[in-house]
PDB file of C-alpha atoms and ligand atoms in Angstrom:
ATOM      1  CA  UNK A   1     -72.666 -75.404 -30.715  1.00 90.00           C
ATOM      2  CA  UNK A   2     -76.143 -76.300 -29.408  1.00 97.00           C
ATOM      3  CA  UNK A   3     -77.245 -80.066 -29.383  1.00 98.00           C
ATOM      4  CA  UNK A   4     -80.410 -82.051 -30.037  1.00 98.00           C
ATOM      5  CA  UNK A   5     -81.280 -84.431 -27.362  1.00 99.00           C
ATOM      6  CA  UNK A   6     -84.590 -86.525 -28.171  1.00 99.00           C
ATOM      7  CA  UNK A   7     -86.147 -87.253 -24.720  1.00 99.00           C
ATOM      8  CA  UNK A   8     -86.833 -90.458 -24.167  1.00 99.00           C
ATOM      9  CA  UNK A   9     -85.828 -91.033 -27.907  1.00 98.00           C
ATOM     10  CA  UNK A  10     -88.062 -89.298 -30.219  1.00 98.00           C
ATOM     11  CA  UNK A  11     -91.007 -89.755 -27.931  1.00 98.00           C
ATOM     12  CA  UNK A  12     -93.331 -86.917 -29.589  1.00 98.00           C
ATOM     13  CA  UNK A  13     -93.907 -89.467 -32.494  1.00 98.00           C
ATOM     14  CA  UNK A  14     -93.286 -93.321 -30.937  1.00 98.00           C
ATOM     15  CA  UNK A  15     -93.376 -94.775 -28.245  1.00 98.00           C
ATOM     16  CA  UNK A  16     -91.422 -93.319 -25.464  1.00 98.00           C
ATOM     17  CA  UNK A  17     -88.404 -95.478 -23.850  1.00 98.00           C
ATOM     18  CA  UNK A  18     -88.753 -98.213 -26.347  1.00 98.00           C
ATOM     19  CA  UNK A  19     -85.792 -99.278 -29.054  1.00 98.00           C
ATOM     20  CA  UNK A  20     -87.958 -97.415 -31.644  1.00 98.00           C
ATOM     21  CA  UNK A  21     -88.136 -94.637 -30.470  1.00 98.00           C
ATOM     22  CA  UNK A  22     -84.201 -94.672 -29.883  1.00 99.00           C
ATOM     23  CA  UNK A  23     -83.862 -95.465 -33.448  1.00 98.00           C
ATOM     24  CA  UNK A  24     -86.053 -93.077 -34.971  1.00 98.00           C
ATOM     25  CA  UNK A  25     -84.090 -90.320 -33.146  1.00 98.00           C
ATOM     26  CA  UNK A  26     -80.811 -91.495 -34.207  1.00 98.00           C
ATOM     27  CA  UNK A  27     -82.890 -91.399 -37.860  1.00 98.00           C
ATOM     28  CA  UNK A  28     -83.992 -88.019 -37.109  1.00 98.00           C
ATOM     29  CA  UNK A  29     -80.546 -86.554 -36.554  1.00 97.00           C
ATOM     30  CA  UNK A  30     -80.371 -86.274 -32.798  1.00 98.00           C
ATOM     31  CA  UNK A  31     -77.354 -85.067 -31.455  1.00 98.00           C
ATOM     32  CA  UNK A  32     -77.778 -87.488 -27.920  1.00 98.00           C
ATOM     33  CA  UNK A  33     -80.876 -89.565 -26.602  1.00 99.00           C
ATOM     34  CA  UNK A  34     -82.064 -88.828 -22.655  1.00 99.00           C
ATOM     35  CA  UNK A  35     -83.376 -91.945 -21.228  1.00 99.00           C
ATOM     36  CA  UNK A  36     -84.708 -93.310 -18.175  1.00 99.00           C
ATOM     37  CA  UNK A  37     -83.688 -96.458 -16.165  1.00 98.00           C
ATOM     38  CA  UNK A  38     -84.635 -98.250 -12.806  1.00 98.00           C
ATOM     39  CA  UNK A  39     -83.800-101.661 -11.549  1.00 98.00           C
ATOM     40  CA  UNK A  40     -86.009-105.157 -11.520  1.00 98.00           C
ATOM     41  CA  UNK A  41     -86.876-107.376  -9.416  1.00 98.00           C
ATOM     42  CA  UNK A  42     -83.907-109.658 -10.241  1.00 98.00           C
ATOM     43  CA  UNK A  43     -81.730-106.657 -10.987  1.00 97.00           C
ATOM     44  CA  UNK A  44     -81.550-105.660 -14.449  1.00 98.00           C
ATOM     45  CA  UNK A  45     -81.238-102.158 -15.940  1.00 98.00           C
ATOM     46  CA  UNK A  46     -84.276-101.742 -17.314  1.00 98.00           C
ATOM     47  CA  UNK A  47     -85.389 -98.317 -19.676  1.00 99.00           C
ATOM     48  CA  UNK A  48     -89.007 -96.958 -18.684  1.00 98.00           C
ATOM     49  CA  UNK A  49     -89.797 -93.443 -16.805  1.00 98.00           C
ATOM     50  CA  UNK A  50     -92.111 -94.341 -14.244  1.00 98.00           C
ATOM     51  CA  UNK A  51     -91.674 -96.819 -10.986  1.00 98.00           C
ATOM     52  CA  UNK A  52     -94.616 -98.401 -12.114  1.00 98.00           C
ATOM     53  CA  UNK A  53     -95.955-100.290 -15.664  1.00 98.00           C
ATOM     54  CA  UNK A  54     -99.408 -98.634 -15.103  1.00 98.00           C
ATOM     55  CA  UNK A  55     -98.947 -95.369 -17.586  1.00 98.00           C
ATOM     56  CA  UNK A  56     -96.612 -96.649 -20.301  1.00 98.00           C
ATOM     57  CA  UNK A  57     -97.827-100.746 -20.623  1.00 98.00           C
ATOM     58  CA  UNK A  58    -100.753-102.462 -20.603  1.00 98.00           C
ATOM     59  CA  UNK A  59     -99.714-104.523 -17.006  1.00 98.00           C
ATOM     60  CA  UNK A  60     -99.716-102.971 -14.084  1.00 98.00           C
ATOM     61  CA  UNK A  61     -97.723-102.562 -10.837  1.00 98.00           C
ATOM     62  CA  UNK A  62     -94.005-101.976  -9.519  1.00 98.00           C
ATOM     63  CA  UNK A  63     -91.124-102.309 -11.820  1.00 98.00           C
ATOM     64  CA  UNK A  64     -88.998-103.962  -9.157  1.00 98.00           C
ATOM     65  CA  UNK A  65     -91.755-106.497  -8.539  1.00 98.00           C
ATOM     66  CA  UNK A  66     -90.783-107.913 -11.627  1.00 98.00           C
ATOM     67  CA  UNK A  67     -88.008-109.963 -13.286  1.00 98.00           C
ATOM     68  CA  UNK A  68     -86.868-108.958 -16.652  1.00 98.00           C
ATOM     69  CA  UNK A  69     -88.475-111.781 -18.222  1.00 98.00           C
ATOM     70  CA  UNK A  70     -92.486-111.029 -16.458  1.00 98.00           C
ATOM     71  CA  UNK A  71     -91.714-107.497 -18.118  1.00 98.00           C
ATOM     72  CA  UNK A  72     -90.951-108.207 -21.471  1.00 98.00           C
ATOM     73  CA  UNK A  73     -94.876-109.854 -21.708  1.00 98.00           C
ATOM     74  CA  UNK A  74     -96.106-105.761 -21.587  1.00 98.00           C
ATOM     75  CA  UNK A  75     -96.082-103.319 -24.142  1.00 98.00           C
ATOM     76  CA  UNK A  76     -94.448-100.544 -24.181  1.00 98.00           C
ATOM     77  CA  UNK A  77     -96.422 -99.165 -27.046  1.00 98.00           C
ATOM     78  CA  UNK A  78    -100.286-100.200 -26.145  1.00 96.00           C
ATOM     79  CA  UNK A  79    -101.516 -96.089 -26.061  1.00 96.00           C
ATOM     80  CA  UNK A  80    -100.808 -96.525 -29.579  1.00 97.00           C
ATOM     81  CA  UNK A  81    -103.462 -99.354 -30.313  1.00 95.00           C
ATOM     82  CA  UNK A  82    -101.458-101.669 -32.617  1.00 93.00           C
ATOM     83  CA  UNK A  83    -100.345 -99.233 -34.741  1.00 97.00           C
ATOM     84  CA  UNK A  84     -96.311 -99.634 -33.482  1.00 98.00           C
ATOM     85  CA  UNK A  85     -96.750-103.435 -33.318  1.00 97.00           C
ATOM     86  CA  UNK A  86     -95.290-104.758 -30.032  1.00 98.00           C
ATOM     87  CA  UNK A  87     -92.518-103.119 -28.133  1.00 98.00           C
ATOM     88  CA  UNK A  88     -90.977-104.609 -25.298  1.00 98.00           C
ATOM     89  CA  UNK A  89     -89.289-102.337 -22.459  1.00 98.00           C
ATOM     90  CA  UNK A  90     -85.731-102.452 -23.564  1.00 98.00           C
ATOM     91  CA  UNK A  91     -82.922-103.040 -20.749  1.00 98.00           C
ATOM     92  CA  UNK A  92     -79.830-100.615 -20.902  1.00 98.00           C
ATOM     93  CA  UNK A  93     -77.842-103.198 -22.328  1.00 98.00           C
ATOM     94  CA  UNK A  94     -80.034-103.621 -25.820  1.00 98.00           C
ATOM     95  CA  UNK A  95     -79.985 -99.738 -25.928  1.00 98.00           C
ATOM     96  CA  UNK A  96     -75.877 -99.908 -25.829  1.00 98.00           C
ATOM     97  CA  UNK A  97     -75.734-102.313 -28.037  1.00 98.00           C
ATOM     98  CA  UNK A  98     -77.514-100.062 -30.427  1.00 98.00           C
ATOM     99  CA  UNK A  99     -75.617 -96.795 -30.112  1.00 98.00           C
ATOM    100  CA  UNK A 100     -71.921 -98.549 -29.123  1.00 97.00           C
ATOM    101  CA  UNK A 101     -70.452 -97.168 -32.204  1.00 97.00           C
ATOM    102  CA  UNK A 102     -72.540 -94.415 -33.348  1.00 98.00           C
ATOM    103  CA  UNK A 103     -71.817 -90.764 -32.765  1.00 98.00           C
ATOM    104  CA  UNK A 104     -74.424 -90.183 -30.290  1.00 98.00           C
ATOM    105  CA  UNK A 105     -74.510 -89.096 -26.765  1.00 98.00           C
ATOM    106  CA  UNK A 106     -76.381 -90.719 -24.187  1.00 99.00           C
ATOM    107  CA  UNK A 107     -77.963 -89.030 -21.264  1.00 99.00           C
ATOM    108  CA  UNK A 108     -78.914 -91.984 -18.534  1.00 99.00           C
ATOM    109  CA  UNK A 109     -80.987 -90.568 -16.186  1.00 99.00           C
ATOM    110  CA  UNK A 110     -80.958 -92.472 -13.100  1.00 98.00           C
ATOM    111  CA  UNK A 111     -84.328 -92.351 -11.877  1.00 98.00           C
ATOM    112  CA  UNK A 112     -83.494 -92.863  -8.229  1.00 98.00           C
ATOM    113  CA  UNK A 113     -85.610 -90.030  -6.682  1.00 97.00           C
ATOM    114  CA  UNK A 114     -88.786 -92.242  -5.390  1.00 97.00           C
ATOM    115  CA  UNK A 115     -87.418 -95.605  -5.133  1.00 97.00           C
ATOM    116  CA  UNK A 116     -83.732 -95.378  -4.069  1.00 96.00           C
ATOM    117  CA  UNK A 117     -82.704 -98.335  -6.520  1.00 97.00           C
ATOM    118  CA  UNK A 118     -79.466 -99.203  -3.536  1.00 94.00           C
ATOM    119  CA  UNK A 119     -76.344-100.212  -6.021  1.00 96.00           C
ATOM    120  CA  UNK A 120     -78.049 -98.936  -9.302  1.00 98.00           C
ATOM    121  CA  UNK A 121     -75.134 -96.350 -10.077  1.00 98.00           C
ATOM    122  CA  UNK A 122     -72.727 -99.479  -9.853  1.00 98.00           C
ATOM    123  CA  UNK A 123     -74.713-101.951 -12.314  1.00 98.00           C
ATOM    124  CA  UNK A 124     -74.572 -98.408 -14.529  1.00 98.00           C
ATOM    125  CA  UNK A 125     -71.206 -97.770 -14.235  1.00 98.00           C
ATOM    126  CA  UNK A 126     -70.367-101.482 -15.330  1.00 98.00           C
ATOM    127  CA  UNK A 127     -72.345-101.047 -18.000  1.00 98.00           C
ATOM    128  CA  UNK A 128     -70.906 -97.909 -19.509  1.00 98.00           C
ATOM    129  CA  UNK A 129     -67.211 -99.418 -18.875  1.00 98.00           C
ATOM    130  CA  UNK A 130     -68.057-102.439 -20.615  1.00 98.00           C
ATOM    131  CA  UNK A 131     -69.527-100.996 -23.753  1.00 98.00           C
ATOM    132  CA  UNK A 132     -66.729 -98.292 -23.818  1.00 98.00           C
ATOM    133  CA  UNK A 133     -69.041 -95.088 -23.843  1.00 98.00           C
ATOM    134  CA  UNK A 134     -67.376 -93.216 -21.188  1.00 98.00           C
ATOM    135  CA  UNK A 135     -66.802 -90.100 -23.851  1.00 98.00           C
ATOM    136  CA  UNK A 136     -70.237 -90.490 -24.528  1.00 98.00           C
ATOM    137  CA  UNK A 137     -72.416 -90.281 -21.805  1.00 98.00           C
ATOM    138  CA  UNK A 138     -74.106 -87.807 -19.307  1.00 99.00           C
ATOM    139  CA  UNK A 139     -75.257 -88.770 -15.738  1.00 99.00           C
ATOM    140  CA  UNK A 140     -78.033 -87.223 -14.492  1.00 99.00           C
ATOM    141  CA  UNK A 141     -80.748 -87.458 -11.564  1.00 98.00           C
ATOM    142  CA  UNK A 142     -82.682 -85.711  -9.529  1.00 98.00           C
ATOM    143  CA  UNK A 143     -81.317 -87.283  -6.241  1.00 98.00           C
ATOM    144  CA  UNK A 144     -78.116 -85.215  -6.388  1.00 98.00           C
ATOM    145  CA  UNK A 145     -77.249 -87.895  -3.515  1.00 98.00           C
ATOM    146  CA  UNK A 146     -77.239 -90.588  -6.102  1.00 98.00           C
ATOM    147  CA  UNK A 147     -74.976 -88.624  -8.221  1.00 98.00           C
ATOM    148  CA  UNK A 148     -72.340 -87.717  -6.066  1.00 98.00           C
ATOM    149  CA  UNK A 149     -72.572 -91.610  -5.151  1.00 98.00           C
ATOM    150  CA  UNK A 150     -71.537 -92.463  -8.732  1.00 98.00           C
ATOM    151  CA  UNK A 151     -68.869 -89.577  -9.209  1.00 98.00           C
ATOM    152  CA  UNK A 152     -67.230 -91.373  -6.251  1.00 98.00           C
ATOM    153  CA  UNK A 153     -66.759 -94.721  -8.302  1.00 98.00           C
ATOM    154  CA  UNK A 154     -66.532 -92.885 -11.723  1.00 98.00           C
ATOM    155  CA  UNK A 155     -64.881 -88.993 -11.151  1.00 98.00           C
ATOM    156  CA  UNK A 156     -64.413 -88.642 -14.804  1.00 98.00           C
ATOM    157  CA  UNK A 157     -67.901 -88.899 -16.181  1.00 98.00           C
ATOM    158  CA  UNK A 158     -69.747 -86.224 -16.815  1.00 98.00           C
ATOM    159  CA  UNK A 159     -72.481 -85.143 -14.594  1.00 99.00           C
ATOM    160  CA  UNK A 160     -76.154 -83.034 -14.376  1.00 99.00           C
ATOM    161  CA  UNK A 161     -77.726 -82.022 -11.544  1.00 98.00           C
ATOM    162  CA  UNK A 162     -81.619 -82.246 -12.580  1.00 98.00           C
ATOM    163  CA  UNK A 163     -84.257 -79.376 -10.901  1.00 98.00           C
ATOM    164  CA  UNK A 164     -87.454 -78.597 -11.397  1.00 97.00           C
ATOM    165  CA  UNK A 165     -87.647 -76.104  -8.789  1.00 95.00           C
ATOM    166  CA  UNK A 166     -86.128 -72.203  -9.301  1.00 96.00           C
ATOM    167  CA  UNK A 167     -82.957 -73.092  -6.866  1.00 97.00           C
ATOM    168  CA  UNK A 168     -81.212 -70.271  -5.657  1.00 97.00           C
ATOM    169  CA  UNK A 169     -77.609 -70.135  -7.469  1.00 98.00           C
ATOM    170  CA  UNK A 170     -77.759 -73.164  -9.384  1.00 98.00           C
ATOM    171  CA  UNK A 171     -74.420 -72.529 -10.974  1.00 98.00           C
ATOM    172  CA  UNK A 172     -72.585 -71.737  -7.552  1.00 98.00           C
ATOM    173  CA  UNK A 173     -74.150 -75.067  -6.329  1.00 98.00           C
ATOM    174  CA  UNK A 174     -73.206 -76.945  -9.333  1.00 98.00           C
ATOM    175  CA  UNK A 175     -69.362 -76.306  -9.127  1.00 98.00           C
ATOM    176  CA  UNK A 176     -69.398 -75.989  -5.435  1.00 98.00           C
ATOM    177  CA  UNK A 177     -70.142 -80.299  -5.507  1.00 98.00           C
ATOM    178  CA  UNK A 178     -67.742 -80.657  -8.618  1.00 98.00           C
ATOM    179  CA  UNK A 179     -70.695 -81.267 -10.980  1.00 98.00           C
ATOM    180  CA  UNK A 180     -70.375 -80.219 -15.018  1.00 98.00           C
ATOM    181  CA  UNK A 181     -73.520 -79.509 -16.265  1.00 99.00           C
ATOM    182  CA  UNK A 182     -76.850 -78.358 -14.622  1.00 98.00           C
ATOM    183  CA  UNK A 183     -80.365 -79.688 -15.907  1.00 98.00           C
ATOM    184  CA  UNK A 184     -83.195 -77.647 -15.485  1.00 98.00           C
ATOM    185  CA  UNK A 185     -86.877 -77.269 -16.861  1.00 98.00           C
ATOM    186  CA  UNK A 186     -87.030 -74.748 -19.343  1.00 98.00           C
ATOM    187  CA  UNK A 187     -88.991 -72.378 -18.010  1.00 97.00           C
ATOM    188  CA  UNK A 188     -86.751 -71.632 -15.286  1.00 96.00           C
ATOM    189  CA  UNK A 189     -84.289 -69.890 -17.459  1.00 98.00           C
ATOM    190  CA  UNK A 190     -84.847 -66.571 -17.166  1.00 98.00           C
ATOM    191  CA  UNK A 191     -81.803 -64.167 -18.880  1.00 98.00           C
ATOM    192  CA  UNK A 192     -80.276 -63.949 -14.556  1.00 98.00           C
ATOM    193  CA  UNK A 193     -80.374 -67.498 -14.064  1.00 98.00           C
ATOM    194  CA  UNK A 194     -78.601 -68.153 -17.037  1.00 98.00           C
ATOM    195  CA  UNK A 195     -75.816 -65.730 -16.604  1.00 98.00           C
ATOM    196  CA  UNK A 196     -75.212 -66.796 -13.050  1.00 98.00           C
ATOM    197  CA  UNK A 197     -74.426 -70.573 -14.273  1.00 98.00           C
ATOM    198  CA  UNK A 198     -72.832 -69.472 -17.157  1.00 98.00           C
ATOM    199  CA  UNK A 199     -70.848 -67.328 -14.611  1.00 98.00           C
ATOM    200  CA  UNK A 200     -69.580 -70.599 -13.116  1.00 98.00           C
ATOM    201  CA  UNK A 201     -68.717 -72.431 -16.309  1.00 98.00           C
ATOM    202  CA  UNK A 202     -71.635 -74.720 -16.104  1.00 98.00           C
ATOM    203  CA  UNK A 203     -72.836 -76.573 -19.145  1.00 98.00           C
ATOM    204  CA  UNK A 204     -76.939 -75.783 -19.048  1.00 98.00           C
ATOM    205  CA  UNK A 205     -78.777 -78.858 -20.606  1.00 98.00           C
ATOM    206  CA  UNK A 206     -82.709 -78.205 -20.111  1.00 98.00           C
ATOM    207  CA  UNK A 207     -85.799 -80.410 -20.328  1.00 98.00           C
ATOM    208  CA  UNK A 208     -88.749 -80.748 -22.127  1.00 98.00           C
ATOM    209  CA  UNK A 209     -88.862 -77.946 -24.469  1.00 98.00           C
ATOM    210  CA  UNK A 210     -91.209 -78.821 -27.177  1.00 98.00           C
ATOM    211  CA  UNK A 211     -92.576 -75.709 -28.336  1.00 98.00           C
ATOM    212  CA  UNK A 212     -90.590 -73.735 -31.646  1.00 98.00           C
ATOM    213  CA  UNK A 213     -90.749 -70.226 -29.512  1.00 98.00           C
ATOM    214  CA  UNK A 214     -89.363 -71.765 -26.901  1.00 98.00           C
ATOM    215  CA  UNK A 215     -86.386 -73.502 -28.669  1.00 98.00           C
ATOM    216  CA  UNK A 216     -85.850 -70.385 -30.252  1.00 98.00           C
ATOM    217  CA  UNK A 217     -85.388 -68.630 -27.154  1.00 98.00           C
ATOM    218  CA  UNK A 218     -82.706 -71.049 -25.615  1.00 98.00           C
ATOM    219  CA  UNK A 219     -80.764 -71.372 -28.813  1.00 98.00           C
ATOM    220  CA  UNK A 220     -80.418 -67.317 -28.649  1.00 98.00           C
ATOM    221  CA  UNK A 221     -79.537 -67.830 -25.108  1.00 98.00           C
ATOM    222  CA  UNK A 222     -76.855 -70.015 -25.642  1.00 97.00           C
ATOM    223  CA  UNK A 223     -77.677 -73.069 -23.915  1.00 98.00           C
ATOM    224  CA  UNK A 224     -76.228 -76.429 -24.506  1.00 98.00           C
ATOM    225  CA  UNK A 225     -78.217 -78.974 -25.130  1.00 99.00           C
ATOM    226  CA  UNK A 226     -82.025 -78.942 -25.415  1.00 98.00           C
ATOM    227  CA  UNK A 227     -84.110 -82.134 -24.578  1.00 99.00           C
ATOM    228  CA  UNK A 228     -87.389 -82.521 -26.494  1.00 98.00           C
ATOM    229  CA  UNK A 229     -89.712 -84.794 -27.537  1.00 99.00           C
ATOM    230  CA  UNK A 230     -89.128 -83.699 -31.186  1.00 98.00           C
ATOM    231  CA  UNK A 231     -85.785 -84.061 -32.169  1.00 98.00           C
ATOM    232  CA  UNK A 232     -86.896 -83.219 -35.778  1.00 98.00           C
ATOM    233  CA  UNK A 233     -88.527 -79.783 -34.813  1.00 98.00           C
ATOM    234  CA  UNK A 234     -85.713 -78.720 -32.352  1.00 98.00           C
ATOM    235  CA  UNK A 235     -82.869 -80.022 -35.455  1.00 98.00           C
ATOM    236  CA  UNK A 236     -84.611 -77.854 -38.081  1.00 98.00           C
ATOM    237  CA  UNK A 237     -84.607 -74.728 -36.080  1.00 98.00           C
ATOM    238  CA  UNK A 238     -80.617 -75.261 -35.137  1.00 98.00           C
ATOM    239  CA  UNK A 239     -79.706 -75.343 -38.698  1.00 97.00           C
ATOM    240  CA  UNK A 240     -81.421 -72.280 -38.977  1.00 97.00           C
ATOM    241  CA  UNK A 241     -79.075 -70.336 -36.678  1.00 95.00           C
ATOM    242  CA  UNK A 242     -76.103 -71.952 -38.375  1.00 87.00           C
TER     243      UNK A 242
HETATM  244  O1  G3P B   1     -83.791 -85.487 -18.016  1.00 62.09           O
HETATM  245  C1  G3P B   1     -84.744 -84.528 -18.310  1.00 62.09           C
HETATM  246  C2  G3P B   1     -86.130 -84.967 -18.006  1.00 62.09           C
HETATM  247  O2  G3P B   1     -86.335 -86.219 -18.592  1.00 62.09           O
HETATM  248  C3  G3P B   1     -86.430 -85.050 -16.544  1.00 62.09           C
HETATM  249  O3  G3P B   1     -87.779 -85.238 -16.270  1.00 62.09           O
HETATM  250  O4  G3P B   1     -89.735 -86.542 -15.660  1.00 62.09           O
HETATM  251  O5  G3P B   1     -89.132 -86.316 -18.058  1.00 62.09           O
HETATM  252  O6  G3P B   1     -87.771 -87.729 -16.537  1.00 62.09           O
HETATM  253  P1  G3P B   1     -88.634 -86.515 -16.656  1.00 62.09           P
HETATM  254 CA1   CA B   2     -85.978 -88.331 -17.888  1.00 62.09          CA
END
């Protein structure tokens, strides 16, 4: 059956990346939460898309020129002018804490494609052994270098390759490096490129589809898990196929 992933939590209504948004997903019925995380300066996980504070804060400048503690002064939430109060950008660990023993599956996407992050996919792995979520969690990144890095400390996790580009047999590439599920933009699924991944036994789990015509479309296809930034939207339309 089709999931509901809410990308970045349920980041069409609050804040994106923040514990509220995580929440409200989980309150929204979402099926698994897609979230981003680089490292800080003094090397904790830390949950925010971009390399830089600049878009989603009101401070400015390089994640990793930070400690955890200079970061939690921003807020996550300042595009919305007060109206979320204050919301600090969570580390991974607060964000366990808060799904540990729910039913929900967590995509951590290791955002390792600009800044290399050297030894994040350890700190990761720690993490998910420690708060027992190995059933319950999807790797993905667009540095398909950083994946197979982790797959060598963790084989048993499961794994997406993330594109944004039409690649050539996607599904012939995905089991050729041992890799579960592929993670494409949604737009790139035309009726061929889905049956040659399906062809391969490749879980398809595709990003950021937002729009209802569109969401139909993959749930008619088949696909297995759709990311979007409204969890609620892309839940209603699933129980309609049901
Ligand atoms: O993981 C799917 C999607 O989040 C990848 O793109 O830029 O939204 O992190 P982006
Ligand atoms: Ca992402």
């Amino acid at each position: 059956m089709i999931k509901n992933f809410a990308h970045r939590g349920f980041s069409g209504k609050y804040p994106e990346n923040t514990m509220l948004a995580f929440k409200k997903a989980i309150e929204f019925g979402a099926d698994g939460i897609e979230l981003d995380v680089q490292l800080t300066k003094d090397e904790e996980i830390v949950i925010i898309h971009d390399e830089t504070i600049d878009r989603t804060t009101n401070g400015k400048g390089l994640v990793s020129d930070y400690t955890y503690e200079e970061l939690c002064k921003f807020d996550a939430s300042f595009i919305y002018h007060g109206q979320m109060g204050f919301n600090k950008i969570p580390t991974l660990r607060e964000y366990l804490e808060l799904v540990k023993d729910k039913n929900i599956v967590t995509n951590i996407e290791l955002k390792t494609g600009i800044l290399e992050y050297i030894g994040i996919e350890e700190k990761v792995w720690e993490l998910i052994q420690e708060y027992k979520i190995e059933k319950k969690v999807i790797i993905s990144s667009f540095n398909h270098y950083s994946i197979l890095r982790m797959k060598e400390l963790a084989p048993d996790l499961k794994y997406g390759l993330l594109s944004e580009s039409w690649l050539i047999n996607a599904g012939k590439y995905a089991h050729d490096l041992g890799i579960q599920c592929y993670h494409p933009i949604h737009y790139n699924l035309t009726p061929e490129i889905i049956n040659e991944i399906k062809k391969y036994g490749i879980e398809i789990n595709t990003y950021t589809v937002n729009k209802e015509s569109d969401i139909r479309y993959l749930i008619e296809k088949g696909i297995d898990i759709i990311i979007g930034n409204f969890p609620d939207l892309t839940g209603e339309l699933i129980k309609e196929y049901k």
